[in-house]
Short mmCIF file of C-alpha atoms in Angstrom, two decimals:
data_model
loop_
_atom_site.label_atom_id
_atom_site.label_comp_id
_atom_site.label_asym_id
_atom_site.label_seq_id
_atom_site.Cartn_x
_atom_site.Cartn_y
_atom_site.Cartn_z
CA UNK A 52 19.54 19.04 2.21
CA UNK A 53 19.04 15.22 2.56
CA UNK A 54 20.48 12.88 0.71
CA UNK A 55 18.66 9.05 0.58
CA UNK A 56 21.48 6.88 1.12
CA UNK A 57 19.75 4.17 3.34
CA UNK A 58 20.35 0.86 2.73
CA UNK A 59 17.77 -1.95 2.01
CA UNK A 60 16.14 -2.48 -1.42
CA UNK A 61 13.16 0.20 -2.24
CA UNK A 62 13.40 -1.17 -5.56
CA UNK A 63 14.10 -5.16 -7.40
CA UNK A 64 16.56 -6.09 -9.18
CA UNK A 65 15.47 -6.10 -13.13
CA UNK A 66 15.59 -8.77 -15.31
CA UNK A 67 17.48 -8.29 -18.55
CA UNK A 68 14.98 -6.36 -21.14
CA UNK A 69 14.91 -4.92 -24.58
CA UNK A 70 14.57 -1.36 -23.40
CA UNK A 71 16.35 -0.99 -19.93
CA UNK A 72 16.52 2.49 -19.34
CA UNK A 73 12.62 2.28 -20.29
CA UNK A 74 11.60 -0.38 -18.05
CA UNK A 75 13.51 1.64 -15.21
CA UNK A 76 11.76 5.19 -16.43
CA UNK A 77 8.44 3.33 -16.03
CA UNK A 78 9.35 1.56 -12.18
CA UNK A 79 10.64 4.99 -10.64
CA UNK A 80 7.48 6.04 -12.23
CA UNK A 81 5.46 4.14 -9.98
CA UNK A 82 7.53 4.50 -7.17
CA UNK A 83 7.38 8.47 -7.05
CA UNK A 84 3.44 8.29 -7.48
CA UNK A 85 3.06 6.00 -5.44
CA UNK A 86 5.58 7.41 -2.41
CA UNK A 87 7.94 4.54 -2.36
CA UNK A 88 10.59 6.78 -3.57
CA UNK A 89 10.21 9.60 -0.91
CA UNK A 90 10.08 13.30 -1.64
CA UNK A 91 11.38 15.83 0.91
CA UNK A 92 15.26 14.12 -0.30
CA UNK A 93 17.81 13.71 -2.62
CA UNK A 94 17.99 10.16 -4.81
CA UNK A 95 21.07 9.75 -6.19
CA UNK A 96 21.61 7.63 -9.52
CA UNK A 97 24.06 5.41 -8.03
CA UNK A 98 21.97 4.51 -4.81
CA UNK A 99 19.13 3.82 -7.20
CA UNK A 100 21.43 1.75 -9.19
CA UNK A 101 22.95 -0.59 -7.13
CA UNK A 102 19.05 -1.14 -6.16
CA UNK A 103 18.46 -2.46 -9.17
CA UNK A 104 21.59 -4.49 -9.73
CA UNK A 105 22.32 -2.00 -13.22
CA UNK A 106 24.70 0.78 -14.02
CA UNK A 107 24.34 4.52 -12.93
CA UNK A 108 24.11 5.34 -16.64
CA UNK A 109 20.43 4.00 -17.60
CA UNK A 110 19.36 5.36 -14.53
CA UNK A 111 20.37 9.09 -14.88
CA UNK A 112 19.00 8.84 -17.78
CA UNK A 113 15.54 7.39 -16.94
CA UNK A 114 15.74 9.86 -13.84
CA UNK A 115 16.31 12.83 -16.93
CA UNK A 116 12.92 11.60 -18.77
CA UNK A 117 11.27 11.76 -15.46
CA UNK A 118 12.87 15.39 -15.33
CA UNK A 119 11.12 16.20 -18.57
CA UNK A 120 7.68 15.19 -17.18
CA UNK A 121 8.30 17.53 -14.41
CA UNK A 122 8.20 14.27 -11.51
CA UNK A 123 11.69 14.93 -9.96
CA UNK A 124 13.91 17.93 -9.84
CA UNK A 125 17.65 17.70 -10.74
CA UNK A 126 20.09 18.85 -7.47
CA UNK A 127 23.48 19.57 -9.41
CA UNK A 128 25.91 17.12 -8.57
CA UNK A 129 23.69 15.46 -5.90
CA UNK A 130 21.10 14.12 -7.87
CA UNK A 131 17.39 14.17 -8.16
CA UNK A 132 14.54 15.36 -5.61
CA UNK A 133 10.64 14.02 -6.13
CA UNK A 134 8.39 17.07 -6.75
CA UNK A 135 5.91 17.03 -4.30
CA UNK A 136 2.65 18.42 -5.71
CA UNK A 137 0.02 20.71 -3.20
CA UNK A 138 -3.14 19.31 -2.72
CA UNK A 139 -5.08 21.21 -4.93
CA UNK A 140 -2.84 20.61 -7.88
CA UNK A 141 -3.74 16.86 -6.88
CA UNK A 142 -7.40 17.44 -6.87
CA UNK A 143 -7.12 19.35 -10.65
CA UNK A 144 -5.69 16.99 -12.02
CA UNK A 145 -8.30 14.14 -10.21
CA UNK A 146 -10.89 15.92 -11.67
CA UNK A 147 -9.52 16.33 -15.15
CA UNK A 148 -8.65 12.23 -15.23
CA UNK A 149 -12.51 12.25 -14.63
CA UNK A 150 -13.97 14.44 -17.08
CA UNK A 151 -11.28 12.25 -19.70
CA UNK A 152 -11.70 8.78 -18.68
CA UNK A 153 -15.34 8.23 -17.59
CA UNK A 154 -16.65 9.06 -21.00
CA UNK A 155 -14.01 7.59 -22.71
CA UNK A 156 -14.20 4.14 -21.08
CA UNK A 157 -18.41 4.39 -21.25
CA UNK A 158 -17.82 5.05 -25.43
CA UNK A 159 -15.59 1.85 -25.17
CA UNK A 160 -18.75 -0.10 -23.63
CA UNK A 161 -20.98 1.67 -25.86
CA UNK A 162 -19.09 1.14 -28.82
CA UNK A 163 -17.97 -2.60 -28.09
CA UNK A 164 -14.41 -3.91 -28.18
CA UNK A 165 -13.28 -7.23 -29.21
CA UNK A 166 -13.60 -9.74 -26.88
CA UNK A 167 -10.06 -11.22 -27.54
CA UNK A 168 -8.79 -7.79 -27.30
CA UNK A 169 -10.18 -6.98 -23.97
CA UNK A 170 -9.09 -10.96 -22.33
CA UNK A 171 -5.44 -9.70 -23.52
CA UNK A 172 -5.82 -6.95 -20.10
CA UNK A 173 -6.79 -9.54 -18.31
CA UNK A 174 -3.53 -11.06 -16.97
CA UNK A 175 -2.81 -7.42 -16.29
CA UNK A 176 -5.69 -6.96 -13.81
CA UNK A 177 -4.76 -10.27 -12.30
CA UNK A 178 -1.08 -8.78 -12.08
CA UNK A 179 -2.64 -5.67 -10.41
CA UNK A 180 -4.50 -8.11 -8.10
CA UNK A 181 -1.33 -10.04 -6.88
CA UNK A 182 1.03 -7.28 -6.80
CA UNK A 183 -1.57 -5.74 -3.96
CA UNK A 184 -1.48 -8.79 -1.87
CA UNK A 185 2.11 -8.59 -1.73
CA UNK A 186 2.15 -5.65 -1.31
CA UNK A 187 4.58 -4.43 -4.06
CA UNK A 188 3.55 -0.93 -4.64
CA UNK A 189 5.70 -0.15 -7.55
CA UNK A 190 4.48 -3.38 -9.62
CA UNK A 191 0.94 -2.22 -8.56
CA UNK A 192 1.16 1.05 -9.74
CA UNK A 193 2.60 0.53 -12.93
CA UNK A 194 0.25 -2.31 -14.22
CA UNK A 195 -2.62 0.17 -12.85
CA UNK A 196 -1.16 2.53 -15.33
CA UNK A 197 -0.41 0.02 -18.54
CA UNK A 198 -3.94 -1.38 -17.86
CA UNK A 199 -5.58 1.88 -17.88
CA UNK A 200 -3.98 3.16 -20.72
CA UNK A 201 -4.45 0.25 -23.06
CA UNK A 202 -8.05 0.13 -22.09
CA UNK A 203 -8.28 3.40 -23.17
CA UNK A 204 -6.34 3.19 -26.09
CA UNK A 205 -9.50 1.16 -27.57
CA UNK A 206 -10.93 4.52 -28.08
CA UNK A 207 -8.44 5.20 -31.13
CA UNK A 208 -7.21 8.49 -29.67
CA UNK A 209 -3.80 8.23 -29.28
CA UNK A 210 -3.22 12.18 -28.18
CA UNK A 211 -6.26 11.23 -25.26
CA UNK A 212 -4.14 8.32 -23.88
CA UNK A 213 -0.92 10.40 -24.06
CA UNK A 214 -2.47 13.28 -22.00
CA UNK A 215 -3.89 10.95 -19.14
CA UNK A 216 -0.35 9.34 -19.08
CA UNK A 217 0.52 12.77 -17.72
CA UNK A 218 -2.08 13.52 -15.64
CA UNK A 219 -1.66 9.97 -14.21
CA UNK A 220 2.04 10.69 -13.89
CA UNK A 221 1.93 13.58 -12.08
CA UNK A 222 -0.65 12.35 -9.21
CA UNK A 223 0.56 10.83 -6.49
CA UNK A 224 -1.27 7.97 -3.95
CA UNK A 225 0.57 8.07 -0.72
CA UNK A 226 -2.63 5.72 0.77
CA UNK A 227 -1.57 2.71 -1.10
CA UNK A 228 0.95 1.19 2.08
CA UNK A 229 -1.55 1.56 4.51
CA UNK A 230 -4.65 0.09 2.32
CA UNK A 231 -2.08 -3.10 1.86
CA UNK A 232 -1.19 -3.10 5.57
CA UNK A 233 -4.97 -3.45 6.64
CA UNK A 234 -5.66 -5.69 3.80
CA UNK A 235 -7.83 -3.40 2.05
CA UNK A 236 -6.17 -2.69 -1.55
CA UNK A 237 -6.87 -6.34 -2.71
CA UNK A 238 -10.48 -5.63 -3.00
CA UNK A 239 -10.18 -1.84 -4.58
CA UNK A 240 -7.91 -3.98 -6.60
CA UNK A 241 -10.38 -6.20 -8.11
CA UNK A 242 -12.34 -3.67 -9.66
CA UNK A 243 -9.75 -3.66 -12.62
CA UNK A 244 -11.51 -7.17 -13.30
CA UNK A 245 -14.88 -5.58 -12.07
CA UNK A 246 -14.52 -2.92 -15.42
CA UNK A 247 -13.38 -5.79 -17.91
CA UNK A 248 -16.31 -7.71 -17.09
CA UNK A 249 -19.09 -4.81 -17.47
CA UNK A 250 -17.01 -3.41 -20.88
CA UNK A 251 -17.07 -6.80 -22.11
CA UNK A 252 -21.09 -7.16 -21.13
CA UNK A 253 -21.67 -3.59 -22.88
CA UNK A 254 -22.59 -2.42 -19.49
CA UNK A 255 -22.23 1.76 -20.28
CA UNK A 256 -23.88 2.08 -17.16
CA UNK A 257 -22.41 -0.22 -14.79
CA UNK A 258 -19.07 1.13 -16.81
CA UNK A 259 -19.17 4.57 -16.19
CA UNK A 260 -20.75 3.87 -12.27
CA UNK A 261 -17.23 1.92 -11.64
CA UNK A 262 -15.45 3.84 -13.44
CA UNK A 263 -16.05 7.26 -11.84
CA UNK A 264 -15.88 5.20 -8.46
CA UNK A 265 -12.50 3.98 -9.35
CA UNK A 266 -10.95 7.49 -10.34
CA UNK A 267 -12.60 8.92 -6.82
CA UNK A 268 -10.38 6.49 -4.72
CA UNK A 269 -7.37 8.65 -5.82
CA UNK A 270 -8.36 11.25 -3.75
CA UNK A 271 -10.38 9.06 -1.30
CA UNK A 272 -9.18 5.39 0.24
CA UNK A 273 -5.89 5.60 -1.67
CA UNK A 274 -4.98 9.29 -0.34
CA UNK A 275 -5.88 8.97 2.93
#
């Protein structure tokens, strides 16, 4: 059994926050789908810890929410091991996020949101943007996931956006380093910006078009 011990930073430093062990339960969330927190070995809560300049405390217990979700696996008195899931659980669950989010986000268009309501995403898609070009995978991943979830949240189904949190949570995008290493997540990254524009428009079509695009790189350019 492995233990991941290495040095060097995986993971920054947090700033201080009104929900610590919150903001930490949503970065190793990122990190395990996106593979910057490496299955295959044992993370302990003290490693991760020191990573992020915090106590072991907030971290275990992050690490136990992730638990719950079925992400990681606890090793007793070791610490915690990334499930790794097979392929085909990865193309389920691909396909379900499509059957959930295409129409939903194509109701949004049809439906029309608030203008002012749809700008506030904006500075997320920018954030999604710029975390890409530096290639911070964690910071990409998670404002991926707050975007999409608030975008869908316009549909007024709160039980909806609480099952694609899972289904999000439990993919995983290994593709993501190598896309930023050949330059070539910036521009899958600007389609974030590409969606606000066409819900904003009332584009259903162009909506649904990028939309079901956009859910297809998860088992395309971003899993290769």
């Amino acid at each position: 059994m492995t233990v991941d011990d290495r040095p060097g930073p995986v993971l920054s430093p947090l700033r201080a926050r009104r929900n610590l062990r919150e903001e930490i339960t949503q970065t190793l969330r990122a990190a395990v789908i996106s593979g910057e927190l490496r299955p295959g070995v044992v993370h302990s809560a003290p490693h991760l810890a020191a990573q992020f300049g915090v106590s072991a405390t907030p971290v275990r217990e992050a690490m136990l929410d992730l638990a719950k979700e079925g992400l990681i696996d606890v090793v007793r008195n070791k610490g915690f091991r990334v499930t790794e899931p097979s392929q085909k659980d990865l193309d389920d669950l691909s396909e379900l996020r499509a059957l959930i989010e295409v129409p939903t986000v194509r109701r949004i268009a049809e439906a029309g949101a608030a203008p002012a309501v749809l700008e506030e995403l904006r500075p997320l898609a920018v954030e999604i943007e710029d975390a890409a070009a530096r290639h911070d995978l964690i910071a990409h991943v998670a404002a991926d996931m707050e975007f999409h979830l608030r975008l869908l949240a316009l549909a007024g189904n709160a039980h909806l956006v609480e099952h694609v949190r899972s289904l999000r949570a439990q993919s995983r995008i290994y593709g993501l380093r190598s896309l930023a290493e050949r330059g070539e997540l910036v521009p899958s990254a600007h389609e974030h910006a590409e969606l606000l524009d066409l819900v904003l428009a009332g584009d259903a079509e162009g909506t649904e078009r990028l939309m079901r695009r956009h859910i297809g790189h998860v088992r395309g350019i971003w899993a290769e």
